[in-house]
Coordinates of C-alpha atoms and ligand atoms in Angstrom, one line a residue:
M1 CA 14.5 -19.2 8.1
N2 CA 15.9 -19.3 11.6
I3 CA 14.9 -16.4 13.8
S4 CA 16.8 -16.4 17.0
P5 CA 15.6 -13.7 19.4
H6 CA 18.9 -14.1 21.4
S7 CA 21.1 -12.7 18.6
A8 CA 18.8 -9.8 18.0
K9 CA 19.0 -6.2 19.2
L10 CA 16.5 -4.5 21.5
L11 CA 15.2 -1.5 19.6
E12 CA 13.7 1.7 21.1
V13 CA 9.9 1.9 20.7
I14 CA 8.7 5.4 19.9
R15 CA 5.6 6.8 21.5
L16 CA 2.6 8.7 20.4
G17 CA 3.7 12.3 19.5
H18 CA 6.7 11.1 17.5
P19 CA 5.9 12.2 14.0
T20 CA 7.0 8.9 12.4
L21 CA 4.1 7.1 14.0
R22 CA 1.7 9.3 11.9
D23 CA 3.5 8.9 8.6
V24 CA 2.4 6.5 5.8
A25 CA 5.2 4.0 5.6
E26 CA 7.0 3.2 2.4
P27 CA 6.9 -0.3 0.8
V28 CA 10.0 -2.4 1.4
P29 CA 12.0 -2.3 -2.0
E30 CA 12.3 -5.5 -3.9
D31 CA 16.1 -5.6 -3.7
W32 CA 15.9 -5.6 0.2
F33 CA 14.4 -9.1 0.4
S34 CA 16.9 -11.6 1.9
S35 CA 19.3 -8.7 2.7
A36 CA 21.0 -8.7 6.1
R37 CA 19.4 -5.3 6.7
L38 CA 15.8 -6.6 6.3
M39 CA 16.5 -9.9 8.0
D40 CA 18.2 -8.2 11.0
L41 CA 15.3 -5.6 11.3
G42 CA 12.8 -8.5 11.4
R43 CA 14.8 -10.3 14.1
D44 CA 15.3 -7.2 16.1
M45 CA 11.6 -6.3 15.9
I46 CA 10.6 -9.8 17.1
R47 CA 13.0 -9.6 20.1
T48 CA 11.8 -6.1 21.0
M49 CA 8.1 -7.2 20.7
I50 CA 8.7 -10.2 23.0
E51 CA 10.8 -8.3 25.6
E52 CA 8.2 -5.5 25.7
N53 CA 5.4 -8.0 26.3
G54 CA 3.6 -7.0 23.1
V55 CA 1.8 -9.3 20.6
G56 CA 2.7 -7.0 17.7
L57 CA 5.2 -4.4 16.6
A58 CA 5.3 -2.4 13.4
A59 CA 8.4 -0.9 11.9
P60 CA 7.2 2.7 12.3
Q61 CA 7.1 2.0 16.0
V62 CA 10.9 1.6 15.9
A63 CA 11.1 4.7 13.8
E64 CA 11.6 2.8 10.5
S65 CA 9.0 4.1 8.1
L66 CA 8.7 0.8 6.2
R67 CA 5.7 -1.5 5.5
L68 CA 6.4 -4.5 7.8
F69 CA 5.4 -5.8 11.2
A70 CA 6.0 -8.6 13.6
Y71 CA 3.3 -10.3 15.5
W72 CA 2.4 -13.5 17.4
V73 CA -0.6 -15.0 19.1
P74 CA -0.3 -16.8 22.4
E75 CA -1.9 -20.2 22.9
T76 CA -5.5 -20.1 24.2
E77 CA -8.0 -22.8 25.3
D78 CA -9.3 -22.9 21.7
E79 CA -6.4 -22.0 19.5
A80 CA -2.8 -23.1 19.1
E81 CA 0.0 -20.5 19.4
I82 CA 1.0 -18.6 16.3
P83 CA 4.7 -18.2 16.7
P84 CA 6.4 -14.9 16.1
T85 CA 6.1 -13.9 12.4
V86 CA 7.2 -11.0 10.3
L87 CA 5.0 -9.9 7.4
V88 CA 6.4 -7.5 4.7
N89 CA 4.4 -5.2 2.4
P90 CA 1.1 -6.8 3.7
E91 CA -2.2 -6.2 2.0
I92 CA -5.4 -7.0 3.9
R93 CA -9.0 -7.2 2.9
P94 CA -12.0 -8.0 5.0
I95 CA -14.0 -11.2 4.4
G96 CA -17.7 -10.5 5.0
E97 CA -19.2 -7.6 6.9
D98 CA -18.8 -8.8 10.4
F99 CA -17.2 -6.5 13.0
E100 CA -16.2 -7.5 16.5
E101 CA -15.3 -5.3 19.5
G102 CA -12.3 -6.2 21.5
W103 CA -9.7 -4.7 23.9
E104 CA -6.5 -3.4 22.5
G105 CA -3.4 -1.7 23.8
C106 CA -0.2 -0.5 22.0
L107 CA 3.5 -0.3 22.9
S108 CA 3.5 3.2 21.5
I109 CA 0.6 4.2 23.8
P110 CA 1.8 2.5 27.0
G111 CA -0.6 1.9 29.9
L112 CA -3.9 2.3 28.1
R113 CA -6.6 -0.1 26.9
G114 CA -9.6 0.6 24.8
L115 CA -12.4 -1.3 23.0
V116 CA -11.9 -1.3 19.2
P117 CA -14.2 -2.6 16.5
R118 CA -12.4 -4.7 13.9
H119 CA -13.3 -7.0 11.0
R120 CA -13.9 -10.5 12.3
R121 CA -12.3 -12.2 9.3
I122 CA -9.6 -11.0 6.9
K123 CA -7.5 -12.2 4.0
V124 CA -3.8 -11.3 4.1
K125 CA -1.2 -11.3 1.3
A126 CA 2.4 -10.4 2.2
R127 CA 6.0 -11.5 1.8
R128 CA 8.4 -13.0 4.3
V129 CA 11.8 -11.2 4.9
D130 CA 13.4 -13.6 2.4
G131 CA 10.8 -12.6 -0.2
E132 CA 8.6 -15.8 0.0
P133 CA 4.9 -14.9 -0.7
V134 CA 2.5 -15.5 2.1
S135 CA -1.3 -15.8 1.9
L136 CA -3.4 -16.4 4.9
T137 CA -6.9 -16.1 6.3
A138 CA -7.2 -14.8 9.9
D139 CA -10.1 -14.4 12.3
G140 CA -10.7 -13.5 15.9
F141 CA -7.6 -12.3 17.8
Q142 CA -5.2 -12.9 15.0
A143 CA -7.3 -10.8 12.6
R144 CA -7.4 -8.1 15.3
V145 CA -3.6 -8.0 15.8
I146 CA -2.9 -7.9 12.1
Q147 CA -5.4 -5.1 11.5
H148 CA -3.9 -3.1 14.4
E149 CA -0.3 -3.6 13.1
H150 CA -1.4 -2.9 9.5
D151 CA -2.9 0.4 10.7
H152 CA 0.5 1.5 12.0
L153 CA 1.8 1.3 8.4
D154 CA -0.7 4.0 7.5
G155 CA 0.0 6.2 10.5
V156 CA -3.2 5.1 12.3
V157 CA -3.3 4.0 16.0
F158 CA -6.1 2.2 17.9
L159 CA -7.4 5.4 19.5
D160 CA -8.4 6.6 16.0
R161 CA -10.5 3.4 15.5
M162 CA -12.3 3.6 18.8
T163 CA -16.0 4.3 18.4
N164 CA -16.7 4.8 22.1
I165 CA -13.9 6.7 23.8
H166 CA -15.6 6.0 27.2
S167 CA -14.1 2.5 27.3
L168 CA -10.5 4.0 27.5
A169 CA -8.9 2.8 30.7
F170 CA -5.5 2.6 32.4
E171 CA -4.2 -1.0 32.6
P172 CA -4.4 -1.5 36.4
E173 CA -7.9 -0.1 36.5
W174 CA -8.9 -2.1 33.4
E175 CA -7.7 -5.3 35.1
R176 CA -9.4 -4.4 38.4
Y177 CA -12.8 -3.1 37.2
I178 CA -13.4 -4.3 33.7
L179 CA -11.5 -7.6 33.2
A180 CA -12.6 -8.9 36.6
D181 CA -16.2 -7.9 35.8
E182 CA -16.1 -9.6 32.4
S183 CA -14.7 -12.8 33.8
D184 CA -17.6 -12.9 36.3
D185 CA -20.1 -13.1 33.4
P186 CA -21.3 -16.7 32.6
Ligands
LIG1 NI1 0.2 -0.6 18.3

């Protein structure tokens, strides 16, 4: 499957307060796989995610109450990039009992960052837009992104998952006071 962000449309990202963000999204029907409608939506979501500088975007965030999301993981010192991917009708289950706190933001809640506990490792089963089954194990940041996006399919946002609302910060202040402080640590 060839996903070219250049032929895709930029979609409007809805923000917290729009009722669709709080709905439980519907599964993508079986006869939609490989359709132009679903393939185009996937492409448009990838383009929108990249142009908005996000690492994930769920269909409800573009006012489509359907169970699919796009995500990608930038290259780090330890891990290779996971290129932009669309997962349809995903099901996730945790592996083990380990939780990990990490910083999250959301294109539907612009400008804010907060610490969110997530399962450290998960198993994911889903389909591609062409219907091909996908099965993967994710940990660390990838597991975090997938859990965040999967939550959107159930009308849940990262604020709902925060166990300590005191960590909530605006991005410039987060970068100045928190990120800088963390990178000072050995
Ligand atoms: Ni989000």
